[in-house]
Coordinates of C-alpha atoms in Angstrom, one line a residue:
M1 CA 38.0 89.6 33.3
R2 CA 38.0 89.9 29.6
A3 CA 41.6 89.0 29.6
I4 CA 41.0 85.8 31.5
L5 CA 38.2 84.9 29.0
A6 CA 40.6 85.6 26.1
L7 CA 42.9 83.1 27.6
A8 CA 40.1 80.5 27.6
L9 CA 39.0 81.2 24.0
T10 CA 40.8 78.1 22.6
L11 CA 39.1 76.0 25.2
C12 CA 35.7 77.4 24.3
L13 CA 36.3 76.7 20.6
A14 CA 37.5 73.2 21.3
L15 CA 34.2 72.5 23.2
G16 CA 32.2 74.0 20.4
L17 CA 30.9 77.0 22.3
P18 CA 29.6 79.9 20.2
A19 CA 31.3 82.6 22.2
P20 CA 34.0 83.1 24.8
L21 CA 31.4 84.6 27.2
K22 CA 30.5 81.0 28.2
A23 CA 34.1 80.1 29.1
Q24 CA 33.3 79.6 32.8
N25 CA 30.6 77.1 32.0
A26 CA 32.6 75.4 29.3
L27 CA 34.8 73.6 31.9
I28 CA 31.9 71.5 33.1
P29 CA 30.7 69.0 30.3
P30 CA 27.0 68.2 29.9
G31 CA 25.7 65.4 32.1
A32 CA 27.8 66.1 35.1
E33 CA 24.8 67.0 37.3
S34 CA 23.5 63.4 37.2
L35 CA 26.8 61.9 38.5
P36 CA 27.5 60.8 42.1
E37 CA 29.1 63.4 44.2
R38 CA 32.8 62.4 43.8
L39 CA 32.5 62.0 40.0
R40 CA 30.6 65.2 39.7
R41 CA 33.5 67.0 41.5
L42 CA 35.9 65.5 38.9
A43 CA 33.7 66.5 36.0
V44 CA 35.9 69.5 35.0
A45 CA 37.9 69.4 31.8
P46 CA 41.7 69.4 32.7
L47 CA 43.4 72.5 31.3
V48 CA 47.0 73.1 30.1
L49 CA 49.0 76.3 29.2
T50 CA 50.8 76.2 25.8
P51 CA 53.1 79.0 24.6
G52 CA 52.6 80.5 21.1
S53 CA 56.1 79.6 20.1
D54 CA 55.4 75.8 20.5
R55 CA 51.8 74.7 20.7
T56 CA 52.9 71.1 21.4
A57 CA 54.7 72.1 24.7
C58 CA 53.0 72.6 28.0
L59 CA 53.9 74.6 31.1
G60 CA 54.2 72.5 34.3
A61 CA 56.0 71.3 37.3
V62 CA 59.0 68.9 37.2
S63 CA 57.2 65.7 38.0
D64 CA 60.1 63.4 38.8
S65 CA 62.0 65.6 41.2
D66 CA 62.3 65.0 44.9
S67 CA 61.8 68.7 45.5
Y68 CA 58.8 70.8 44.4
D69 CA 60.3 74.1 43.4
N70 CA 61.2 73.4 39.7
S71 CA 59.0 74.3 36.8
D72 CA 59.5 73.2 33.2
I73 CA 58.1 73.3 29.6
K74 CA 57.9 69.9 28.0
L75 CA 56.0 68.1 25.3
C76 CA 52.4 68.1 26.3
D77 CA 51.4 64.9 28.1
T78 CA 48.4 63.5 30.0
I79 CA 50.0 63.9 33.4
W80 CA 49.1 65.8 36.6
S81 CA 52.1 68.1 36.5
Q82 CA 50.9 69.9 33.4
R83 CA 47.3 70.3 34.5
V84 CA 46.8 74.0 35.4
T85 CA 44.0 75.8 37.2
L86 CA 43.6 79.6 36.8
E87 CA 42.3 81.0 40.1
A88 CA 41.0 84.6 40.1
I89 CA 42.7 86.3 43.1
D90 CA 40.3 89.3 43.5
G91 CA 37.1 87.6 42.5
P92 CA 34.9 88.3 39.5
G93 CA 36.0 91.3 37.3
S94 CA 39.7 90.9 38.2
N95 CA 42.4 90.0 35.8
R96 CA 44.9 89.0 38.5
V97 CA 45.2 85.2 38.8
R98 CA 47.5 82.5 40.1
L99 CA 48.4 79.3 38.3
R100 CA 47.9 76.2 40.4
F101 CA 49.5 72.8 39.5
G102 CA 48.2 69.9 41.4
D103 CA 46.6 70.4 44.8
L104 CA 49.2 72.5 46.5
G105 CA 51.6 74.0 44.0
C106 CA 51.5 77.5 42.4
L107 CA 53.8 79.1 39.8
Y108 CA 56.0 81.8 41.4
S109 CA 57.9 84.7 39.9
N110 CA 61.1 85.6 41.6
N111 CA 60.6 89.2 40.4
V112 CA 63.9 89.1 38.6
A113 CA 65.0 87.9 35.2
S114 CA 65.1 84.2 36.1
I115 CA 63.3 80.9 35.8
A116 CA 59.9 80.9 37.4
S117 CA 59.5 78.4 40.3
I118 CA 56.8 76.2 41.8
G119 CA 56.0 76.9 45.4
I120 CA 53.3 76.0 47.9
C121 CA 50.3 78.2 47.3
D122 CA 49.8 81.1 49.7
D123 CA 53.5 81.1 50.8
R124 CA 54.1 84.4 48.9
R125 CA 50.9 85.9 47.7
A126 CA 52.6 88.7 45.7
A127 CA 55.1 86.4 44.0
E128 CA 52.3 84.0 42.9
T129 CA 50.2 86.8 41.5
W130 CA 50.1 87.1 37.7
T131 CA 48.2 89.8 35.7
V132 CA 46.6 88.6 32.5
R133 CA 47.3 91.2 29.8
D134 CA 46.0 90.1 26.4
R135 CA 47.8 86.7 26.2
Q136 CA 50.7 87.7 28.4
L137 CA 51.2 86.8 32.0
V138 CA 52.9 89.7 33.9
D139 CA 54.5 89.4 37.4
Q140 CA 54.5 92.1 40.1
A141 CA 57.8 93.5 38.7
G142 CA 56.3 94.0 35.3
R143 CA 58.1 91.1 33.6
C144 CA 56.4 88.6 31.4
L145 CA 56.4 84.9 31.6
E146 CA 58.1 83.6 28.5
A147 CA 58.9 80.1 27.1
A148 CA 62.6 80.8 26.3
W149 CA 65.7 78.9 25.6
Y150 CA 67.6 78.4 28.8
E151 CA 71.2 79.8 28.7
G152 CA 71.9 79.0 25.1
T153 CA 70.6 75.4 25.3
K154 CA 67.8 73.8 23.4
T155 CA 65.8 73.4 26.5
L156 CA 62.6 75.6 26.9
R157 CA 62.1 76.9 30.4
P158 CA 59.5 79.4 31.8
Q159 CA 61.4 82.6 32.5
T160 CA 60.4 86.1 33.6
L161 CA 61.8 88.5 31.0
Q162 CA 61.1 92.0 29.7
C163 CA 57.6 92.1 28.2
D164 CA 57.4 92.2 24.4
P165 CA 54.0 91.5 22.8
A166 CA 55.7 90.5 19.5
R167 CA 57.5 87.6 21.2
T168 CA 55.4 84.4 20.6
G169 CA 57.0 82.8 23.6
Q170 CA 55.1 85.3 25.8
Q171 CA 51.7 84.4 24.2
W172 CA 50.0 81.8 26.3
Y173 CA 47.0 79.7 25.4
L174 CA 44.7 78.0 27.9
E175 CA 43.3 74.8 26.4
S176 CA 41.8 71.5 27.4
M177 CA 44.2 68.6 27.8
R178 CA 42.1 66.6 25.3
A179 CA 42.1 69.4 22.7
V180 CA 45.9 69.6 22.8
Q181 CA 46.3 65.8 22.5
D182 CA 43.9 65.7 19.5
R183 CA 45.7 68.6 17.8
M184 CA 49.0 66.9 18.2
G185 CA 47.8 63.8 16.4
A186 CA 50.5 61.1 16.1
K187 CA 52.7 63.1 18.5
G188 CA 50.1 63.0 21.2
R189 CA 50.2 60.5 23.9
A190 CA 47.3 58.0 24.0
I191 CA 45.2 58.9 27.1
W192 CA 44.9 55.6 28.9
G193 CA 41.3 54.6 29.6
T194 CA 39.9 57.2 27.2
D195 CA 41.6 57.0 23.8
S196 CA 41.7 53.2 24.0
G197 CA 38.1 53.1 24.9
R198 CA 37.0 55.4 22.1
K199 CA 39.1 53.4 19.6
D200 CA 37.8 50.1 20.8
G201 CA 34.3 51.6 20.8
L202 CA 34.8 52.4 17.1
K203 CA 36.0 48.9 16.5
R204 CA 32.9 47.5 18.2
E205 CA 30.6 49.7 16.0
V206 CA 32.4 48.5 12.8
V207 CA 32.0 44.9 13.9
E208 CA 28.3 45.5 14.6
Q209 CA 28.0 47.0 11.1
L210 CA 29.8 44.1 9.4
R211 CA 28.7 41.0 11.3
P212 CA 26.5 38.5 9.4
R213 CA 22.7 38.8 9.4
F214 CA 21.3 35.6 8.0
S215 CA 18.4 35.1 5.7
V216 CA 18.5 31.4 5.0
R217 CA 17.9 30.4 1.4
Q218 CA 19.3 28.2 -1.4
L219 CA 22.0 29.8 -3.6
T220 CA 21.4 29.7 -7.3
S221 CA 23.9 27.9 -9.5
S222 CA 25.3 31.2 -10.7
E223 CA 25.8 32.4 -7.1
K224 CA 27.5 29.1 -6.3
S225 CA 29.8 29.6 -9.3
E226 CA 30.5 33.1 -8.1
V227 CA 31.4 31.8 -4.6
R228 CA 34.0 29.4 -6.2
K229 CA 35.4 32.2 -8.4
L230 CA 35.8 34.6 -5.4
R231 CA 37.3 31.8 -3.4
D232 CA 40.0 31.4 -6.0
S233 CA 41.5 34.8 -5.1
W234 CA 43.7 33.0 -2.5
K235 CA 43.7 29.4 -3.8
N236 CA 47.5 29.4 -3.8
S237 CA 47.6 30.3 -0.1
P238 CA 45.0 28.1 1.8
A239 CA 44.3 28.7 5.4
L240 CA 45.1 25.4 7.1
P241 CA 48.8 25.3 6.2
W242 CA 49.1 28.8 7.7
L243 CA 47.5 27.6 10.9
E244 CA 49.7 24.5 11.1
L245 CA 52.8 26.8 10.8
Y246 CA 51.5 29.4 13.2
G247 CA 52.8 29.1 16.7
T248 CA 56.0 27.2 15.6
K249 CA 59.5 28.7 15.9
D250 CA 59.8 28.7 12.1
Y251 CA 56.7 30.8 11.5
W252 CA 58.4 34.1 10.9
K253 CA 61.3 32.6 9.0
K254 CA 59.1 30.6 6.6
R255 CA 56.4 33.2 6.3
E256 CA 58.1 35.4 3.7
S257 CA 59.0 32.4 1.5
M258 CA 55.5 31.1 1.3
A259 CA 53.0 32.1 -1.3
K260 CA 51.5 35.6 -0.8
A261 CA 47.7 36.1 -0.8
L262 CA 45.9 39.2 -2.2
I263 CA 42.5 39.5 -0.8
D264 CA 40.6 42.6 -1.5
W265 CA 37.8 43.9 0.7
P266 CA 35.1 43.9 -2.0
V267 CA 35.8 40.2 -2.5
L268 CA 35.2 39.4 1.2
K269 CA 32.2 41.7 1.4
R270 CA 30.5 40.0 -1.6
L271 CA 31.3 36.6 -0.2
S272 CA 29.8 37.7 3.1
E273 CA 26.6 38.8 1.4
L274 CA 26.3 35.3 -0.3
A275 CA 27.3 33.5 2.9
E276 CA 24.4 35.2 4.8
S277 CA 22.2 32.7 3.0
G278 CA 23.7 30.0 5.3
D279 CA 25.4 28.2 2.4
R280 CA 28.1 25.9 3.7
D281 CA 30.7 26.6 1.0
A282 CA 30.1 30.4 1.0
M283 CA 30.4 30.6 4.8
H284 CA 33.6 28.5 4.8
A285 CA 35.0 30.7 2.1
V286 CA 34.5 33.8 4.2
L287 CA 36.0 32.1 7.2
E288 CA 39.1 31.0 5.1
G289 CA 39.6 34.5 3.7
L290 CA 39.5 36.2 7.1
I291 CA 41.9 33.6 8.6
V292 CA 44.4 34.0 5.8
L293 CA 44.3 37.8 6.3
Q294 CA 45.0 37.2 10.0
Y295 CA 47.7 34.4 9.9
G296 CA 49.0 34.3 6.3
N297 CA 51.3 36.3 4.2
A298 CA 48.6 38.8 3.1
R299 CA 49.9 42.2 4.3
E300 CA 50.1 43.4 0.7
S301 CA 46.3 43.0 0.5
Y302 CA 45.7 46.2 2.4
K303 CA 47.3 48.2 -0.3
L304 CA 44.6 47.1 -2.8
P305 CA 42.3 50.0 -3.6
G306 CA 39.2 48.1 -2.5
W307 CA 40.1 48.4 1.1
Q308 CA 39.4 52.1 0.9
Q309 CA 35.7 51.0 1.0
F310 CA 36.3 49.5 4.4
P311 CA 35.0 51.7 7.3
E312 CA 37.4 54.6 8.2
Q313 CA 39.0 54.3 4.7
G314 CA 40.6 51.0 5.5
N315 CA 42.5 52.2 8.6
Y316 CA 45.1 49.5 9.2
D317 CA 44.9 49.5 13.0
L318 CA 41.1 49.2 12.8
V319 CA 41.3 46.3 10.2
Q320 CA 43.8 44.4 12.3
V321 CA 41.2 44.2 15.2
V322 CA 38.0 43.9 13.2
V323 CA 39.2 41.0 10.9
P324 CA 40.0 38.5 13.8
T325 CA 36.7 39.4 15.5
L326 CA 34.7 38.8 12.3
A327 CA 36.5 35.5 11.9
D328 CA 35.4 34.5 15.4
I329 CA 31.8 35.4 14.7
W330 CA 31.7 33.6 11.3
G331 CA 33.4 30.6 12.9
A332 CA 30.8 30.3 15.6
H333 CA 28.0 30.6 13.1
Y334 CA 29.6 28.0 10.9
W335 CA 30.0 25.5 13.7
Q336 CA 26.4 26.1 14.9
R337 CA 25.0 25.5 11.4
H338 CA 27.3 22.9 9.8
G339 CA 29.1 21.2 12.6
P340 CA 32.8 20.9 13.9
D341 CA 35.5 22.5 11.8
R342 CA 39.1 23.2 12.5
L343 CA 38.9 26.8 11.2
A344 CA 35.7 27.4 13.1
A345 CA 37.3 26.1 16.3
L346 CA 39.4 29.3 16.5
S347 CA 36.3 31.0 17.8
G348 CA 36.4 28.8 20.8
A349 CA 40.1 29.5 21.3
S350 CA 40.2 33.3 21.1
C351 CA 36.8 34.8 21.8
L352 CA 35.1 32.7 24.5
T353 CA 33.7 35.2 27.0
D354 CA 33.6 38.5 25.2
C355 CA 35.0 39.9 22.0
L356 CA 34.1 43.5 21.4
G357 CA 30.6 42.9 22.7
Y358 CA 30.0 39.4 21.4
S359 CA 30.1 36.2 23.4
M360 CA 30.9 32.7 22.0
Q361 CA 28.9 30.2 24.1
F362 CA 29.1 26.4 24.1
V363 CA 28.5 23.4 26.2
Q364 CA 31.7 21.4 26.6
V365 CA 31.4 17.6 26.5
G366 CA 34.0 15.3 28.0
K367 CA 37.5 16.2 29.1
Y368 CA 39.0 19.6 28.3
A369 CA 40.5 19.9 24.8
N370 CA 42.5 22.9 23.6
P371 CA 40.5 24.4 20.6
F372 CA 43.5 26.2 19.2
N373 CA 45.8 23.1 19.2
W374 CA 43.0 21.2 17.5
A375 CA 42.5 24.0 14.9
R376 CA 46.2 24.2 14.2
T377 CA 47.2 20.5 14.1
G378 CA 43.9 18.5 13.8
K379 CA 45.0 16.7 17.0
S380 CA 44.1 16.9 20.6
D381 CA 44.9 15.1 23.8
Y382 CA 41.3 14.5 24.6
A383 CA 38.1 14.0 22.6
F384 CA 37.1 17.3 21.0
K385 CA 33.4 17.9 20.8
F386 CA 31.4 21.0 21.3
E387 CA 27.6 21.2 21.5
N388 CA 25.4 24.3 21.1
F389 CA 28.4 26.4 19.9
S390 CA 26.8 29.7 19.2
F391 CA 27.3 33.5 18.8
V392 CA 25.5 35.7 21.2
P393 CA 25.5 39.5 21.2
V394 CA 26.1 41.0 24.7
T395 CA 23.1 43.3 25.5
Y396 CA 22.1 45.3 28.5
T397 CA 18.9 47.0 29.7
P398 CA 19.1 50.8 30.0
E399 CA 19.4 50.5 33.8
Q400 CA 22.2 47.8 33.5
A401 CA 24.0 49.9 30.9
E402 CA 24.0 53.0 33.1
K403 CA 25.1 51.1 36.2
K404 CA 28.0 49.5 34.2
F405 CA 28.9 52.9 32.8
L406 CA 29.2 54.5 36.3
A407 CA 31.1 51.5 37.7
S408 CA 33.6 51.7 34.8
L409 CA 33.9 55.5 35.2
E410 CA 34.5 55.2 39.0
K411 CA 37.3 52.7 38.6
L412 CA 39.0 54.6 35.8
S413 CA 38.8 57.8 37.7
W414 CA 40.9 56.2 40.5
G415 CA 43.5 55.1 38.0
E416 CA 42.4 51.5 38.1
S417 CA 42.0 49.2 35.1
P418 CA 38.4 47.8 35.1
G419 CA 39.1 45.5 32.2
A420 CA 39.1 46.0 28.4
D421 CA 35.4 45.3 28.1
D422 CA 34.4 47.8 30.7
T423 CA 36.6 50.4 29.1
V424 CA 35.2 49.8 25.7
F425 CA 31.7 49.7 26.9
G426 CA 32.1 52.9 29.0
A427 CA 33.5 54.9 26.1
M428 CA 30.8 53.6 23.7
H429 CA 28.0 54.2 26.1
A430 CA 29.3 57.7 26.7
A431 CA 29.4 58.4 23.0
R432 CA 25.9 57.0 22.4
T433 CA 24.5 59.1 25.3
G434 CA 26.3 62.3 24.3
R435 CA 28.7 62.2 27.3
L436 CA 32.0 61.5 25.8
A437 CA 33.4 64.9 26.9
L438 CA 32.2 64.0 30.4
W439 CA 33.8 60.6 30.2
D440 CA 37.1 62.2 29.3
A441 CA 36.9 64.9 31.9
V442 CA 36.2 62.7 34.9
I443 CA 38.9 60.1 33.9
L444 CA 41.6 62.7 33.2
S445 CA 40.8 64.8 36.3
G446 CA 40.7 61.7 38.5
Q447 CA 44.0 60.3 37.2
S448 CA 45.8 63.6 37.3
E449 CA 44.6 64.2 40.8
R450 CA 45.7 60.7 42.0
W451 CA 49.1 60.7 40.3
G452 CA 49.8 64.3 41.5
R453 CA 49.3 63.2 45.1
Q454 CA 51.6 60.1 44.7
S455 CA 54.3 62.0 42.8
K456 CA 57.6 63.0 44.4
P457 CA 56.9 66.7 44.3
G458 CA 53.3 66.1 45.5
Q459 CA 54.6 64.1 48.4
A460 CA 57.2 66.7 49.2
M461 CA 54.6 69.5 49.2
L462 CA 52.2 67.5 51.3
K463 CA 55.0 66.7 53.8
A464 CA 55.8 70.4 54.0
V465 CA 52.2 71.5 54.4
L466 CA 51.6 68.9 57.1
A467 CA 54.7 69.9 59.0
R468 CA 53.5 73.5 58.9
R469 CA 50.2 72.5 60.2
E470 CA 51.8 70.6 63.1
D471 CA 54.0 73.6 63.8
A472 CA 51.1 76.0 63.9
K473 CA 49.3 73.6 66.2
W474 CA 52.4 73.5 68.5
R475 CA 52.8 77.3 68.4
A476 CA 49.2 77.7 69.7
E477 CA 49.6 75.0 72.3
F478 CA 52.9 76.5 73.6
A479 CA 51.5 80.0 73.7
T480 CA 48.6 78.8 75.7
F481 CA 50.9 77.1 78.2
M482 CA 53.2 80.1 78.6
G483 CA 50.2 82.2 79.3
K484 CA 49.3 80.2 82.4
A485 CA 50.2 81.6 85.7
A486 CA 50.6 78.3 87.6
P487 CA 50.6 75.2 85.4
T488 CA 50.1 71.8 87.1
S489 CA 52.8 69.3 87.4
L490 CA 51.1 67.1 84.7
E491 CA 51.1 70.1 82.3
L492 CA 54.8 70.8 83.1
W493 CA 55.6 67.2 82.3
Q494 CA 53.6 67.1 79.1
I495 CA 55.0 70.3 77.7
Q496 CA 58.5 69.2 78.4
R497 CA 57.9 65.9 76.5
N498 CA 56.7 67.9 73.5
L499 CA 59.7 70.3 73.8
V500 CA 62.2 67.4 73.3
G501 CA 61.6 67.5 69.5
K502 CA 61.2 71.3 69.2
N503 CA 63.7 74.1 68.5
D504 CA 66.0 75.5 71.1
A505 CA 64.3 78.9 71.1
D506 CA 61.2 77.3 72.6
V507 CA 63.2 75.4 75.2
F508 CA 65.1 78.6 76.1
A509 CA 61.8 80.4 76.6
F510 CA 60.5 77.6 78.9
A511 CA 63.8 77.5 80.8
Q512 CA 63.6 81.2 81.5
R513 CA 60.6 80.6 83.7
Y514 CA 60.6 76.9 84.8
T515 CA 63.2 74.3 85.9
L516 CA 63.9 71.7 83.3
T517 CA 63.2 68.3 84.8
D518 CA 62.9 66.0 81.7
R519 CA 66.0 63.9 81.4
D520 CA 65.9 63.8 77.5
L521 CA 65.5 67.6 77.4
L522 CA 68.3 68.1 79.9
N523 CA 70.7 65.9 77.9
R524 CA 69.8 67.7 74.7
F525 CA 69.7 71.3 75.8
C526 CA 71.9 71.7 78.9
V527 CA 75.2 71.2 77.2
G528 CA 78.2 73.5 76.7
G529 CA 77.6 77.1 77.9
R530 CA 73.8 76.5 78.4
A531 CA 74.6 74.1 81.3
A532 CA 75.4 77.2 83.4
M533 CA 71.8 78.5 83.1
P534 CA 69.9 78.5 86.4
S535 CA 67.2 76.3 85.0
C536 CA 69.8 73.8 83.8
Q537 CA 71.7 74.0 87.1
R538 CA 68.5 73.3 89.1
G539 CA 67.4 70.6 86.7
L540 CA 70.8 68.9 86.6
S541 CA 71.1 69.1 90.4
W542 CA 67.6 67.8 90.8
M543 CA 68.3 65.0 88.4
A544 CA 71.6 64.2 90.2
N545 CA 69.7 63.9 93.5
I546 CA 67.1 61.7 91.9
D547 CA 69.9 59.5 90.4
A548 CA 71.6 59.4 93.8
E549 CA 68.4 58.5 95.6
R550 CA 67.6 55.9 93.0
A551 CA 71.1 54.4 93.3
A552 CA 70.8 54.3 97.2
A553 CA 67.4 52.7 96.9
G554 CA 68.8 50.3 94.5
A555 CA 71.7 49.4 96.7
R556 CA 69.3 48.9 99.7
A557 CA 67.0 46.8 97.6
Q558 CA 69.9 44.7 96.4
A559 CA 71.2 44.1 100.0
E560 CA 67.8 43.1 101.1
A561 CA 67.4 40.8 98.2
D562 CA 70.9 39.2 98.9
A563 CA 70.0 38.7 102.6
K564 CA 66.7 37.2 101.8
L565 CA 68.3 34.9 99.3
A566 CA 71.0 33.8 101.8
A567 CA 68.3 33.1 104.4
E568 CA 66.3 31.1 101.9
L569 CA 69.4 29.1 100.9
A570 CA 70.3 28.4 104.6
T571 CA 66.7 27.2 105.4
K572 CA 66.8 25.0 102.3
A573 CA 70.2 23.5 103.4
R574 CA 68.9 22.7 106.9
W575 CA 65.8 21.1 105.5
E576 CA 67.8 18.9 103.1
E577 CA 70.1 17.7 105.9
E578 CA 67.1 16.9 108.1
Q579 CA 65.6 14.8 105.3
R580 CA 68.9 13.0 104.7
Q581 CA 69.2 12.1 108.4
K582 CA 65.6 10.8 108.5
Y583 CA 66.3 8.7 105.4
V584 CA 69.5 7.2 106.9
A585 CA 67.7 6.3 110.1
W586 CA 64.9 4.8 108.2
R587 CA 67.3 2.7 106.1
K588 CA 68.8 1.2 109.2
T589 CA 65.4 -0.2 110.2
Q590 CA 64.8 -1.9 106.9
K591 CA 65.7 -5.6 106.1
P592 CA 67.9 -5.6 103.0
S593 CA 65.9 -6.7 100.0
F594 CA 66.8 -9.6 97.8
W595 CA 68.3 -7.3 95.3
D596 CA 70.2 -5.4 97.9
Q597 CA 71.7 -8.7 99.2
L598 CA 72.5 -9.8 95.7
A599 CA 74.2 -6.5 95.0
G600 CA 76.2 -6.8 98.3
L601 CA 77.2 -10.4 97.4
A602 CA 78.4 -9.2 94.0
E603 CA 80.3 -6.4 95.6
G604 CA 81.8 -8.9 98.1
F605 CA 82.9 -11.3 95.4
D606 CA 84.4 -8.4 93.5
A607 CA 86.3 -7.3 96.6
A608 CA 87.5 -10.9 97.2
M609 CA 88.8 -11.1 93.8
R610 CA 90.8 -7.9 94.4
A611 CA 91.9 -9.1 97.8
G612 CA 93.6 -12.2 96.5
S613 CA 94.5 -15.4 98.5
G614 CA 95.4 -15.9 102.2
T615 CA 93.5 -16.1 105.5
V616 CA 92.1 -13.5 107.8
T617 CA 90.4 -13.4 111.3
V618 CA 86.8 -12.3 111.3
R619 CA 84.6 -11.3 114.2
E620 CA 81.1 -12.6 114.2
Y621 CA 77.9 -11.0 115.7
D622 CA 74.3 -12.0 116.0
K623 CA 71.4 -9.9 114.7
A624 CA 71.2 -8.0 117.9
G625 CA 74.8 -6.9 117.5
N626 CA 76.2 -9.2 120.3
Y627 CA 79.7 -10.5 119.8
L628 CA 79.8 -14.2 119.2
G629 CA 83.6 -14.8 118.8
S630 CA 86.3 -14.9 116.1
R631 CA 87.6 -17.4 113.6
E632 CA 90.0 -17.7 110.7
V633 CA 88.6 -17.8 107.1
S634 CA 90.0 -17.2 103.6
R635 CA 90.5 -13.7 102.5
A636 CA 88.1 -14.3 99.5
W637 CA 85.4 -15.7 101.8
A638 CA 85.6 -12.8 104.1
A639 CA 85.4 -10.3 101.2
G640 CA 82.5 -12.1 99.8
Q641 CA 80.6 -11.9 103.1
G642 CA 81.3 -8.2 103.2
A643 CA 83.5 -8.3 106.2
T644 CA 85.1 -4.9 106.9
P645 CA 88.8 -4.9 107.6
V646 CA 89.9 -3.3 110.9
N647 CA 93.1 -1.4 111.0

């Protein structure tokens, strides 16, 4: 047990614990007990293993591989595949452990001089067992895990080699992921959702420290003179020309050729003190200086010694965020006190809803006008007028702050992005309430857990585990079935449907006792030499009989259907003929209509025209059909009357 605690010594020191005996409790940061259940489960500081030969490298699984059996040693990162959990195998008092990566993977020794592998935990208990000896990890064969160069390359790989306490590659350090990233400094990867939150939280604190706090009064003549003198520091580089140039395609090309401005921090700080009187010129001078720093050619300013007096010794990244925010705040106050101004309009353009905890509020009048375009050019498509343009700090009650903190923590723990303001607020609230370590732990644990499950190795391990569970379930189900003396026909059908996707050994065992009657199973199993098996013979014969019966039944059904169709067609034909005869008889009893007569006359004339000239003899009848006699008429007349020629 002492050996395990020795491994955790670095972690204890990083968390500020007085002695390694508290190593087990050191993993759970203060404040975890008040969190909801899921967040409380995640409130465990993620750990990594670093070799003594390279304290910037971490042991882990290969995170971008389609398989899950590869281990590696790479630059420490904030990823799931390097997060390690030491699990005591024999309980308290034992120095035998296994190293778990992700939910399912464990580090295995192959018990030979080779690279250690990642395998599914519990597959080979002996191979995943490591004995902690001082800072060495020893496998069952007595070899030590070492971060060694792989086969003459410059790639570090975890290998099991002959133990040698003098080799730093065999000295392993268990540390928190946060401690390693902090120790790496510029090399370390920014931990999304935590580092950015802490840095933005610092920016918010600096803005809170430097924002104006007004005590309205009249400046003395000497103070007004001082304002003008301080303002002259950048008189050769006024703010408006910079704004007019900014946003154009020539900005970067012309920037270097324009006059440079040198604005020292003590100058701006003194101007701010004078401007807190509410004096118009002093406030505008502060606003100008901040905007020139933001948009102008003033980068050399930060090399002036006075900027060392800025918070964090003038840290450039900090200044680059704080200066624009202060410009927004001064612009909002200037507009509120002294009316519309192009420089002050930038506040409405860049910091409307929230700017590191400060809101710019205004009532817009008339159609929408773009504040930035008006600030840059002095022109706008619509009338530009703001009323009640003001600066308002964003504040929360203790209950609101705690609720917002937990909501931000919940989203970040799932790998979601709740928004910059929530991230900043969450980190700052955690720092102010002494729970920054808790904030880090929950986010890092949640993110590493989420990405571990979604990674290729994580998916491969999960697929293998689920397949094993399904196989175990099938083994139990099949054993239960085979133990039955007389299974029902339904049970026989069900087990054969399941056997279709199983191995041949199970099908063979079933076929030794029962006849195969499932078509898919017969087609898959009863091929080649297995077709001669009695079960296959009976099954194939039974299936052939079934097919023959089905074919005969199908033929009978087809013949019956054909006969039925023929009878229906004959009946329909008779009915249609009866209807035609009835219609013909009815037509004979009807007097031709005017239109029928007209059509007949037209047909007659057409026939006459075709018949040509000459005379013919026609026979005449009365309406009753009695013969009246014959007479000669022209062929055209006879055709027109519809006379029918007689052969």
